[in-house]
mmCIF file of C-alpha atoms in Angstrom:
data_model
loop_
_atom_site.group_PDB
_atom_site.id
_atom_site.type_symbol
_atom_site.label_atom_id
_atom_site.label_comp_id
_atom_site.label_asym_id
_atom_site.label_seq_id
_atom_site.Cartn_x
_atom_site.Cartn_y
_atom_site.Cartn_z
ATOM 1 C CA UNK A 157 154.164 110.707 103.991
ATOM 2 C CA UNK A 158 156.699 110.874 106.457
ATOM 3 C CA UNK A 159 158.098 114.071 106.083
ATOM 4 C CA UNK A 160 154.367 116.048 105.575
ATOM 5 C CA UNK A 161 154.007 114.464 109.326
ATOM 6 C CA UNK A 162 157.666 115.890 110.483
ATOM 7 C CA UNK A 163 156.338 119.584 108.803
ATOM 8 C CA UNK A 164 153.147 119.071 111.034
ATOM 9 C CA UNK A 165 154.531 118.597 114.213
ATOM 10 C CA UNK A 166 158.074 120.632 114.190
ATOM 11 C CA UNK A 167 156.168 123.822 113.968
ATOM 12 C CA UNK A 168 157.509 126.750 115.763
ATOM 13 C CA UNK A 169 157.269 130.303 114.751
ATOM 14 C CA UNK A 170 154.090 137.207 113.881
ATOM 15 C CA UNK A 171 150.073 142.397 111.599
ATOM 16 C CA UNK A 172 147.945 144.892 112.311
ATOM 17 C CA UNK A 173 145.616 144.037 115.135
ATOM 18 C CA UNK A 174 144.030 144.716 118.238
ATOM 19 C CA UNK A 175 147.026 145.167 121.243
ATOM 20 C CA UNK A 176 147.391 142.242 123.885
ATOM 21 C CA UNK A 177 147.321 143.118 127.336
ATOM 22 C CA UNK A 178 146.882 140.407 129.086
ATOM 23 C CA UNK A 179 143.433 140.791 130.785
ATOM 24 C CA UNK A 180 140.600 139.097 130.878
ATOM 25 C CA UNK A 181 137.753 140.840 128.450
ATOM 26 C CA UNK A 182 133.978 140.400 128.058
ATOM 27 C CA UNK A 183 133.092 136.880 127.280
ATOM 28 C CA UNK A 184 137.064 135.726 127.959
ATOM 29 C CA UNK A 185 136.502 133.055 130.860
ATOM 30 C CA UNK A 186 139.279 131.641 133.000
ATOM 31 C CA UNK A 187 140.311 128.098 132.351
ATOM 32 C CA UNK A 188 137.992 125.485 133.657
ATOM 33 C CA UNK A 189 140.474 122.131 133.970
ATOM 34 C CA UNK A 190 140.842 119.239 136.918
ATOM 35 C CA UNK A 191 143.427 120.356 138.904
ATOM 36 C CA UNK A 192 145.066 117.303 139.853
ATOM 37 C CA UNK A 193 147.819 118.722 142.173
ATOM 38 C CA UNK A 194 146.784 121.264 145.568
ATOM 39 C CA UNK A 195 150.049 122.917 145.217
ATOM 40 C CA UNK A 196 149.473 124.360 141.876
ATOM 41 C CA UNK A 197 145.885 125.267 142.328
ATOM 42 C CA UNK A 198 146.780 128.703 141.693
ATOM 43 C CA UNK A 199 146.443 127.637 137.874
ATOM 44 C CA UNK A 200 142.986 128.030 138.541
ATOM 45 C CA UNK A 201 143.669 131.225 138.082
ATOM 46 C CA UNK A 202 144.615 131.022 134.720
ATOM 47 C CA UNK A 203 143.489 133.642 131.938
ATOM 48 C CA UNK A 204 143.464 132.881 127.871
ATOM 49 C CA UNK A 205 144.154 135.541 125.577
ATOM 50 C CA UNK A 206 143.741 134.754 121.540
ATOM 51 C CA UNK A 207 145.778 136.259 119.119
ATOM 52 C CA UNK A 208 144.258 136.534 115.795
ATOM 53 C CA UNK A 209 145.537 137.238 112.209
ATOM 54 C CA UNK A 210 146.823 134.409 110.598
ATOM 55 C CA UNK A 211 144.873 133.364 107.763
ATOM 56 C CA UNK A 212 145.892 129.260 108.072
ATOM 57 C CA UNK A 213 147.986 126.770 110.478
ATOM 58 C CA UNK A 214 150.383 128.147 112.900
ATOM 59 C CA UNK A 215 153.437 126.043 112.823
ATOM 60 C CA UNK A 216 155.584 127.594 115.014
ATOM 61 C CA UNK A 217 155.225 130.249 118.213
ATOM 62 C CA UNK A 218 158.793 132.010 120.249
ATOM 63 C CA UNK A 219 159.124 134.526 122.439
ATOM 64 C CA UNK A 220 161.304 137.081 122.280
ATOM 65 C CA UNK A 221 164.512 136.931 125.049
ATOM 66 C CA UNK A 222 162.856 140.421 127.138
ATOM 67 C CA UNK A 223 159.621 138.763 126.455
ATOM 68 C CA UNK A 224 158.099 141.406 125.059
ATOM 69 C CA UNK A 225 157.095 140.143 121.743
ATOM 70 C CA UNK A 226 155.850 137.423 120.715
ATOM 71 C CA UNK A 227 156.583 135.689 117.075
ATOM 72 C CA UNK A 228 154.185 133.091 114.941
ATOM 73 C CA UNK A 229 155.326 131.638 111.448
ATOM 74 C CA UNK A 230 152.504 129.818 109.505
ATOM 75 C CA UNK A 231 151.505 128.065 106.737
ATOM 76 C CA UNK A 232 150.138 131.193 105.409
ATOM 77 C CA UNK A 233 153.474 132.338 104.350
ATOM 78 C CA UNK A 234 153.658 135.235 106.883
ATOM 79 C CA UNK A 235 155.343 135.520 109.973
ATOM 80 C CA UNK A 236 153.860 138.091 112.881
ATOM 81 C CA UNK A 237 155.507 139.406 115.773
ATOM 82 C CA UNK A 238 152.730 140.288 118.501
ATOM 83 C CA UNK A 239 153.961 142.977 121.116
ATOM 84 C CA UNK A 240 152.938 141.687 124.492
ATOM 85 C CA UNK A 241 150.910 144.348 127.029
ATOM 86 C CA UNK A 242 150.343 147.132 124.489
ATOM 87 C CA UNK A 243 147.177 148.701 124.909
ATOM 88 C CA UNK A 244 147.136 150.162 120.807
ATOM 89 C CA UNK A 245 148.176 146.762 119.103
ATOM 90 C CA UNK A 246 151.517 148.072 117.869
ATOM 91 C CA UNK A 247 151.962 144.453 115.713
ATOM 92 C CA UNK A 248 154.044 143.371 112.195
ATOM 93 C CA UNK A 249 152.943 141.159 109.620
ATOM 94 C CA UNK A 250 156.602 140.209 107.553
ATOM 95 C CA UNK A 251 156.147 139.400 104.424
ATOM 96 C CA UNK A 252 158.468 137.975 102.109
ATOM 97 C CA UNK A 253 158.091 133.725 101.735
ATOM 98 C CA UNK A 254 156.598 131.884 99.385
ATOM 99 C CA UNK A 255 155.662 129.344 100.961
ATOM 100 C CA UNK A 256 154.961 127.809 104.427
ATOM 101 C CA UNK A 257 157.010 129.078 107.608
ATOM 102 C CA UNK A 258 157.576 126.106 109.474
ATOM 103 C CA UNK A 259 160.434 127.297 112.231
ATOM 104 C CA UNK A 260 161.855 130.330 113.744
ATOM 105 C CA UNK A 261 163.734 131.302 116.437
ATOM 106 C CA UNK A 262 165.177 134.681 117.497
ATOM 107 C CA UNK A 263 168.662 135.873 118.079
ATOM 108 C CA UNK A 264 169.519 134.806 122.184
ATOM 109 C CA UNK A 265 171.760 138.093 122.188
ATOM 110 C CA UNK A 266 169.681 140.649 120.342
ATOM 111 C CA UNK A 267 165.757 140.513 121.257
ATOM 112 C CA UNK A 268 164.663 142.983 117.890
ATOM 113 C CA UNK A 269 166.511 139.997 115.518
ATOM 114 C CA UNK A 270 164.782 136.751 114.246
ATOM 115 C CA UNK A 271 165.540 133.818 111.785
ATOM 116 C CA UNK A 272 162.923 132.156 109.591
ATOM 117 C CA UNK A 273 163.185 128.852 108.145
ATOM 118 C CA UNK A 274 160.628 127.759 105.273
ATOM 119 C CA UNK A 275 159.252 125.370 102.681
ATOM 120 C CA UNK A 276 160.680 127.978 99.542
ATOM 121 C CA UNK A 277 164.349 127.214 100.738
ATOM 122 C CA UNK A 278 165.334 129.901 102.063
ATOM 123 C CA UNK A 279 166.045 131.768 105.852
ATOM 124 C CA UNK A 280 165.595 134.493 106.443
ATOM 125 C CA UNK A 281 166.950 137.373 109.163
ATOM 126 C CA UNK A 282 164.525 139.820 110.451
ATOM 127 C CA UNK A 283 165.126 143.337 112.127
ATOM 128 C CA UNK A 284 161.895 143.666 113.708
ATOM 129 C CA UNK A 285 162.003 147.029 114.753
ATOM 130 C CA UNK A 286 161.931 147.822 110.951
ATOM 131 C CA UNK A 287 159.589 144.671 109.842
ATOM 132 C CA UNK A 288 162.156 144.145 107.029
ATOM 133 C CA UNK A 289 164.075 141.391 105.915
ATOM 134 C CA UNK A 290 168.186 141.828 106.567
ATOM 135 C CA UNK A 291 169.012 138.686 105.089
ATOM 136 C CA UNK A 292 167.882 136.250 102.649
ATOM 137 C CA UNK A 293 170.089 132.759 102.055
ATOM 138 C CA UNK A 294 169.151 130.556 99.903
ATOM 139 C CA UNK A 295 169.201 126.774 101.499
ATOM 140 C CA UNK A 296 169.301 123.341 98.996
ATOM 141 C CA UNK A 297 165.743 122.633 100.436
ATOM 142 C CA UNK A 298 162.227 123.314 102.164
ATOM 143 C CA UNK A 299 163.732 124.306 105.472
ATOM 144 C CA UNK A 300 161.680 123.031 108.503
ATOM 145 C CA UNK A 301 163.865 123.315 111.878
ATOM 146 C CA UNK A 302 166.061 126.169 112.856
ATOM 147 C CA UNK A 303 167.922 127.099 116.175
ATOM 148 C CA UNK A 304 170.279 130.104 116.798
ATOM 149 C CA UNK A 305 172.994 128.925 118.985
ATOM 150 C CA UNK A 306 173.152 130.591 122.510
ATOM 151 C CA UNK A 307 176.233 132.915 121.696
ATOM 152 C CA UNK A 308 174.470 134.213 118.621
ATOM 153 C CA UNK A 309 177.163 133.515 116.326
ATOM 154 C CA UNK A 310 175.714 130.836 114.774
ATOM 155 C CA UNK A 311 172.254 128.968 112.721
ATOM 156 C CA UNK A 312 171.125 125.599 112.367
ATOM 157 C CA UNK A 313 168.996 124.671 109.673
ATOM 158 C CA UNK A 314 167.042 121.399 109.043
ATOM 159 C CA UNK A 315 165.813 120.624 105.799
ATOM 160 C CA UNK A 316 163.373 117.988 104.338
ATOM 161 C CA UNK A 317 166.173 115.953 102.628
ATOM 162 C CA UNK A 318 167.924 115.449 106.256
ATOM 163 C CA UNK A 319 170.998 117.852 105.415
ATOM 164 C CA UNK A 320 172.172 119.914 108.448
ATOM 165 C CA UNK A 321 173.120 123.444 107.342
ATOM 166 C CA UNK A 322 175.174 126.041 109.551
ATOM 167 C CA UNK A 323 175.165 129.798 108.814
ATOM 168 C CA UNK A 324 177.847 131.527 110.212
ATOM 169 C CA UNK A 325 175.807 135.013 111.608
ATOM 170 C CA UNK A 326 179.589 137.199 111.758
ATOM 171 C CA UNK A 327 180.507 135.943 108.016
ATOM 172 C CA UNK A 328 177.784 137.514 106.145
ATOM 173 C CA UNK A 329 175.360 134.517 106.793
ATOM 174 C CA UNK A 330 177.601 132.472 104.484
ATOM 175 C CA UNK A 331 176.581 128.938 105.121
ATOM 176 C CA UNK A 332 179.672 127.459 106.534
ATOM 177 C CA UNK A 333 179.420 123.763 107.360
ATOM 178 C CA UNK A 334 176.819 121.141 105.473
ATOM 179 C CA UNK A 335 176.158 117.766 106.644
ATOM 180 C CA UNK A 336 173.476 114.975 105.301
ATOM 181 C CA UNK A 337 172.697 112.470 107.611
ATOM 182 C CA UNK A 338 171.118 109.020 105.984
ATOM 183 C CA UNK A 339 168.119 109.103 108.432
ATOM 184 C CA UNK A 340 165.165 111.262 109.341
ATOM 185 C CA UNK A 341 166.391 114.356 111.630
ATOM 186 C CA UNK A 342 163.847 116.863 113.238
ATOM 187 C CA UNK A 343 164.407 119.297 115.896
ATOM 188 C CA UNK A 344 168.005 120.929 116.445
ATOM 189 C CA UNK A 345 169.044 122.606 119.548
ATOM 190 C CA UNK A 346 172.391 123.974 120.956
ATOM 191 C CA UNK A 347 173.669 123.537 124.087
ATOM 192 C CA UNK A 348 174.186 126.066 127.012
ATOM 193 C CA UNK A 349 177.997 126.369 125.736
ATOM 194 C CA UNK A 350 177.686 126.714 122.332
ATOM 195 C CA UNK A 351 179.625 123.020 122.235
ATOM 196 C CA UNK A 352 177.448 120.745 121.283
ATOM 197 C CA UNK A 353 174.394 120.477 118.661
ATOM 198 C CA UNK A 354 171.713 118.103 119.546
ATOM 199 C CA UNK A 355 169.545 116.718 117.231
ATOM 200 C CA UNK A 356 166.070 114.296 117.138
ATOM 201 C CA UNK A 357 166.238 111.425 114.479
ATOM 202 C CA UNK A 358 163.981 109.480 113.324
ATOM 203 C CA UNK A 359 165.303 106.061 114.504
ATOM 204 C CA UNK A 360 164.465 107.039 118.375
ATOM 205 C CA UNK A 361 167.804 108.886 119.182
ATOM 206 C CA UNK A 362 169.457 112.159 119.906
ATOM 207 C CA UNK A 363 172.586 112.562 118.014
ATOM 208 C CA UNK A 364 175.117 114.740 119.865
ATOM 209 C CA UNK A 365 177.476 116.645 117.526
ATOM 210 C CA UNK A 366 181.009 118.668 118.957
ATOM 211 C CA UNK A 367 180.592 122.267 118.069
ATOM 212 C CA UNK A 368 182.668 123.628 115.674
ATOM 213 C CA UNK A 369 183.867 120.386 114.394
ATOM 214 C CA UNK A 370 180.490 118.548 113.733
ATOM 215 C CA UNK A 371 182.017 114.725 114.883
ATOM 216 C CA UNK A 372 179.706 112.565 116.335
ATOM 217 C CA UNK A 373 179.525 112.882 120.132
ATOM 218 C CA UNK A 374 177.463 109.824 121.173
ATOM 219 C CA UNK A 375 174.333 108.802 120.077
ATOM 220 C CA UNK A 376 171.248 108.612 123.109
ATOM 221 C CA UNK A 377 168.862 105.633 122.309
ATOM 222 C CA UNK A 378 166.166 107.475 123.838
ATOM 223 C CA UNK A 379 162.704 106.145 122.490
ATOM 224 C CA UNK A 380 161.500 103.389 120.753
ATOM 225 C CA UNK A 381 159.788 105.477 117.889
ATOM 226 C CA UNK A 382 160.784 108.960 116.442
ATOM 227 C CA UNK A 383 161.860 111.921 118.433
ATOM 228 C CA UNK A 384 160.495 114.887 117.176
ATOM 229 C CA UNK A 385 161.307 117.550 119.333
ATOM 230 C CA UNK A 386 163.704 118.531 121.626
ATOM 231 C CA UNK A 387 164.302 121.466 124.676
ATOM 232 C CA UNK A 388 166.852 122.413 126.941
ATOM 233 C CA UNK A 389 165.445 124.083 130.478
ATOM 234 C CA UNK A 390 166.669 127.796 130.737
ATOM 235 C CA UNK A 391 168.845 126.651 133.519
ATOM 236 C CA UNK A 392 170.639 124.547 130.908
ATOM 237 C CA UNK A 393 170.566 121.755 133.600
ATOM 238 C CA UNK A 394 168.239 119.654 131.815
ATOM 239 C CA UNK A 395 166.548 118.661 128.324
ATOM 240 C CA UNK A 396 163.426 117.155 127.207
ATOM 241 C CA UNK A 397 163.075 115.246 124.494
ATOM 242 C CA UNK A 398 159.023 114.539 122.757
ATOM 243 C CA UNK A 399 158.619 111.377 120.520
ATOM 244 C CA UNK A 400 155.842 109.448 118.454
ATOM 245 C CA UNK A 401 155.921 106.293 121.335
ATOM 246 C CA UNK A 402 153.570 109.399 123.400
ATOM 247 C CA UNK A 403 156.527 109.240 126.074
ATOM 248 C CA UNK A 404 158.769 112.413 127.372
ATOM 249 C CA UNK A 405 161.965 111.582 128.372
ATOM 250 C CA UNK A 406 164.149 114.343 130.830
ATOM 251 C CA UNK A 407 168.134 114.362 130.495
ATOM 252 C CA UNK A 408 170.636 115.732 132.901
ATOM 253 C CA UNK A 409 172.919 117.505 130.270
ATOM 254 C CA UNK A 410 176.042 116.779 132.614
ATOM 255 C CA UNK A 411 176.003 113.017 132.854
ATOM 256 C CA UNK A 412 173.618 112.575 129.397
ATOM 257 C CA UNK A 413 171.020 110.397 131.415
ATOM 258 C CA UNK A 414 167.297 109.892 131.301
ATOM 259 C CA UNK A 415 166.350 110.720 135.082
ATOM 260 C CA UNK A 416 162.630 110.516 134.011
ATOM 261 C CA UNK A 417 159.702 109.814 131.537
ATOM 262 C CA UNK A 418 156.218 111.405 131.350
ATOM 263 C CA UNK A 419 153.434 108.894 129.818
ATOM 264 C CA UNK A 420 150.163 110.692 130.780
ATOM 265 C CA UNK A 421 149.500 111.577 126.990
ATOM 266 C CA UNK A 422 148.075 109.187 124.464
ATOM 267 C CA UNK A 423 149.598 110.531 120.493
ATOM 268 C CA UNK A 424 152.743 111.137 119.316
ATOM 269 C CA UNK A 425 154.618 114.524 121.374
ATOM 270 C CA UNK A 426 154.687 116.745 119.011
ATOM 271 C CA UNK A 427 155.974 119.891 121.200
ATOM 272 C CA UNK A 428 157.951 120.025 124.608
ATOM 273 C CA UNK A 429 158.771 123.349 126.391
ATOM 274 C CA UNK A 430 160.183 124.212 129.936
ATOM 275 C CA UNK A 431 159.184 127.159 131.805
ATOM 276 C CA UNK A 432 161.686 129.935 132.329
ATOM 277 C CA UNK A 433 162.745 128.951 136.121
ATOM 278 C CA UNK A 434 162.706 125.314 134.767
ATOM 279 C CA UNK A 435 160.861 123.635 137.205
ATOM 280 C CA UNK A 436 157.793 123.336 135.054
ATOM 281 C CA UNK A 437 157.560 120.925 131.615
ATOM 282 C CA UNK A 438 154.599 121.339 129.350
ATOM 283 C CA UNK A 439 154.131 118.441 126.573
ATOM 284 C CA UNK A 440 151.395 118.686 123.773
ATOM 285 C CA UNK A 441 150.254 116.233 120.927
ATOM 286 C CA UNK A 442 146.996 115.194 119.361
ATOM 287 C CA UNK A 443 145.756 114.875 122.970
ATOM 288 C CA UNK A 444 143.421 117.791 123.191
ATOM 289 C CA UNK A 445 145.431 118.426 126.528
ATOM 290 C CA UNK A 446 148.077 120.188 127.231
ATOM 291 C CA UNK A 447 149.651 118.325 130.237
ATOM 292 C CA UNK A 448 152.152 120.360 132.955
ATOM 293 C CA UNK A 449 154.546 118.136 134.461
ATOM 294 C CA UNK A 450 156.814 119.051 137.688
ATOM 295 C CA UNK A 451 160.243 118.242 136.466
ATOM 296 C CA UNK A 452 161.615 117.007 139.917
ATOM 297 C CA UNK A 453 158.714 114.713 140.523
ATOM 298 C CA UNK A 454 157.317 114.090 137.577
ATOM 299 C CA UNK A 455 153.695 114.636 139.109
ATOM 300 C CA UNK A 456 151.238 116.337 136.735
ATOM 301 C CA UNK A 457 151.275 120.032 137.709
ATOM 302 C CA UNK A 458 148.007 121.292 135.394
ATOM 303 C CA UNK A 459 146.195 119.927 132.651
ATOM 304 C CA UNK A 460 145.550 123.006 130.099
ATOM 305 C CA UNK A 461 141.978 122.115 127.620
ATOM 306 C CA UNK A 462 142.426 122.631 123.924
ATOM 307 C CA UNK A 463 140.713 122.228 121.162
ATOM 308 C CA UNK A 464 142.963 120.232 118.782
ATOM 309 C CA UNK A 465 146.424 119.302 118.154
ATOM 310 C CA UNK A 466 149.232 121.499 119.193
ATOM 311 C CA UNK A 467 151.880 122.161 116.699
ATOM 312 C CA UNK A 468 153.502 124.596 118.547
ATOM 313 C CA UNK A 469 154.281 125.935 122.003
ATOM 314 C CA UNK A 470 156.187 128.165 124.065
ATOM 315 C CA UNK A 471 156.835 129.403 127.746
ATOM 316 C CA UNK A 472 157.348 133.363 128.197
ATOM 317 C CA UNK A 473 161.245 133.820 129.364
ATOM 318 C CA UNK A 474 160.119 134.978 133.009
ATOM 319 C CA UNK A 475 156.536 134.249 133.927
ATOM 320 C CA UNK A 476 153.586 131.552 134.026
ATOM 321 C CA UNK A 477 152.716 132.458 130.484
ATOM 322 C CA UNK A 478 151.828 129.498 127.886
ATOM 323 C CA UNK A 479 151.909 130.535 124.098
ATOM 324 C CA UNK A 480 150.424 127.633 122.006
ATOM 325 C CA UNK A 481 149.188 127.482 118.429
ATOM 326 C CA UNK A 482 147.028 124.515 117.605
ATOM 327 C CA UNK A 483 146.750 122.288 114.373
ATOM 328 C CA UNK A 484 143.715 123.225 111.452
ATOM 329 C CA UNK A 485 140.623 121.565 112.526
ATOM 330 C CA UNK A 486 138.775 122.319 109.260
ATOM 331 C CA UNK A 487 139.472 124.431 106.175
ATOM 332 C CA UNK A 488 136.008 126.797 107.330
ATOM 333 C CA UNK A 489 137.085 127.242 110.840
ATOM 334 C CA UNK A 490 136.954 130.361 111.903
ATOM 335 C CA UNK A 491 139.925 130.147 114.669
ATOM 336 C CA UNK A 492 142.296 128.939 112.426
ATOM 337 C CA UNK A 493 145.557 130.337 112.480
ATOM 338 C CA UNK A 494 144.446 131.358 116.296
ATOM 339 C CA UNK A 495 147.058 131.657 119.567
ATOM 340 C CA UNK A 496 145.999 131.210 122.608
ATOM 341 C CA UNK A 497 148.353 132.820 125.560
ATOM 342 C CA UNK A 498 147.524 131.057 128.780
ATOM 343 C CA UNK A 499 148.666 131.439 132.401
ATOM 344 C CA UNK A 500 149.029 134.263 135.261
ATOM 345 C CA UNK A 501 149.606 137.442 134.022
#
């Protein structure tokens, strides 16, 4: 149905395990993929890295705000947080769902705190210097998107039966504001300010909510099919917006305009993601390419090779580092659960 596709593609999401510094090992081979643009040859360059430990589907990857860790929340009920550049592997496997982690995002203002959103409705706040759970609240359904709003204070939570759910973070986590909506919504994310909440529907718009009151904004007619995902850049200039029509669409935040569409992939977007000086957009679907767009041209930057669907993707917060998790390709694969970290270390 509907809503198994929404779990499949609004992934975003950490074991014991060997340590990831980023550098190239026996039988690891740089990136072979047309470079379709001379001034980002240096691509070429590029390095992959796999992370390995989850036992199924990786629905949803995040970096840390220092970029020093690295967390993945899967189907398999566990979340992981990989520490980037160790040498001795110094990673967590938390433990505590029941069922599949579809979302997570950590705290903007505290880079050892993350929130976990899952199928066994509940979210939950991790201290991941311990590995233990802070916080358990208990949601009115499976949980699939989550966003922490930029001033920490507050979390979003999407559920399967379309209700909006805000945790206040100061208050104990009590949830402090519910809100269903009569139509499909997917990805949530906060604005720069902390003012407005943004979130995909299923009828081809954004819906812009005022912060703290939750009133309807405006509503963006953005695509012609469901919008599944949504990013802002860094720079909080811009956001992206991924929908089932295969198109891209780029907003200036200030005047709430589409200043331009991407069309080079053929399935429904299923993940968008700016890079950390925002000039670079990566886009991912059932294409089994990643494509790279230049956000002020809109020329393809880089064309990254994969080897099925991405659920799941994220930019490091200050270099050329791609953290992707992609879909099950069979139920014997050995590389299921796999993340791949590409780009210039």
């Amino acid at each position: 149905g509907e809503y198994e596709m929404q779990m499949g593609y609004i992934g975003r999401g950490g074991g014991m395990g060997e340590g990831i510094g980023l550098t190239p090992s026996p039988g690891l081979t740089t990136q072979e993929a047309p470079v379709t643009n001379p001034r980002f040859k240096h691509f070429d360059n590029a390095i992959t890295q796999n992370l390995v430990g989850h036992k199924k589907e990786v629905h949803s990857v995040a970096w840390n705000s220092t970029g020093k860790k690295l967390a993945s929340g899967s189907v398999d009920t566990t979340v992981r947080i990989w520490v980037i550049g160790t040498q001795n592997g110094v990673n967590q496997d938390l433990r505590g769902h029941t069922s599949s982690v579809h979302q997570l995002c950590w705290d903007p203002t505290n880079s050892e705190q993350l929130a976990t959103a899952s199928d066994d409705k509940t979210v939950r706040i991790w201290d991941t210097r311990s590995g233990r759970s802070t916080a358990k609240i208990t949601m009115t359904g499976g949980n699939i998107n989550i966003a922490w709003s930029p001033d920490g204070n507050y979390i979003a939570v999407g559920n399967k039966n379309d209700v909006l759910s805000i945790i206040d973070v100061r208050k104990n986590n009590a949830i402090m504001k519910t809100l269903k909506f009569t139509f499909e919504i997917n990805e949530i994310a906060w604005s720069k300010d902390t003012d407005l909440l943004f979130l995909t529907t299923g009828r081809g718009g954004v819906e812009i909510m005022e912060w703290p009151s939750l009133e309807r904004r405006c509503t963006l007619h953005a695509h012609t099919a469901n919008c599944y995902c949504l990013k802002f850049s860094p720079g909080g200039d811009y956001f992206a917006v991924g929908s089932a029509d295969a198109l891209v669409s780029v907003w200036n935040v200030e005047e709430l305009a589409c200043v331009r569409t991407f069309g080079r992939l053929q399935w429904p977007i299923r993940t968008v993601s700016f890079s950390h000086d925002s000039t670079l957009l990566a886009s991912a679907s059932e294409d089994l390419v990643i494509d790279i767009a230049e956000v002020e041209t809109g020329e393809q930057a880089y064309q990254v090779k994969c080897s099925g669907a991405i659920n799941t993707m994220a930019w490091h917060p200050n270099k050329y580092l791609l953290a992707y998790a992609e879909a099950e390709k069979d139920k014997h694969a050995r590389d299921i659960g796999t993340i791949v970290i590409w780009g210039l270390n």
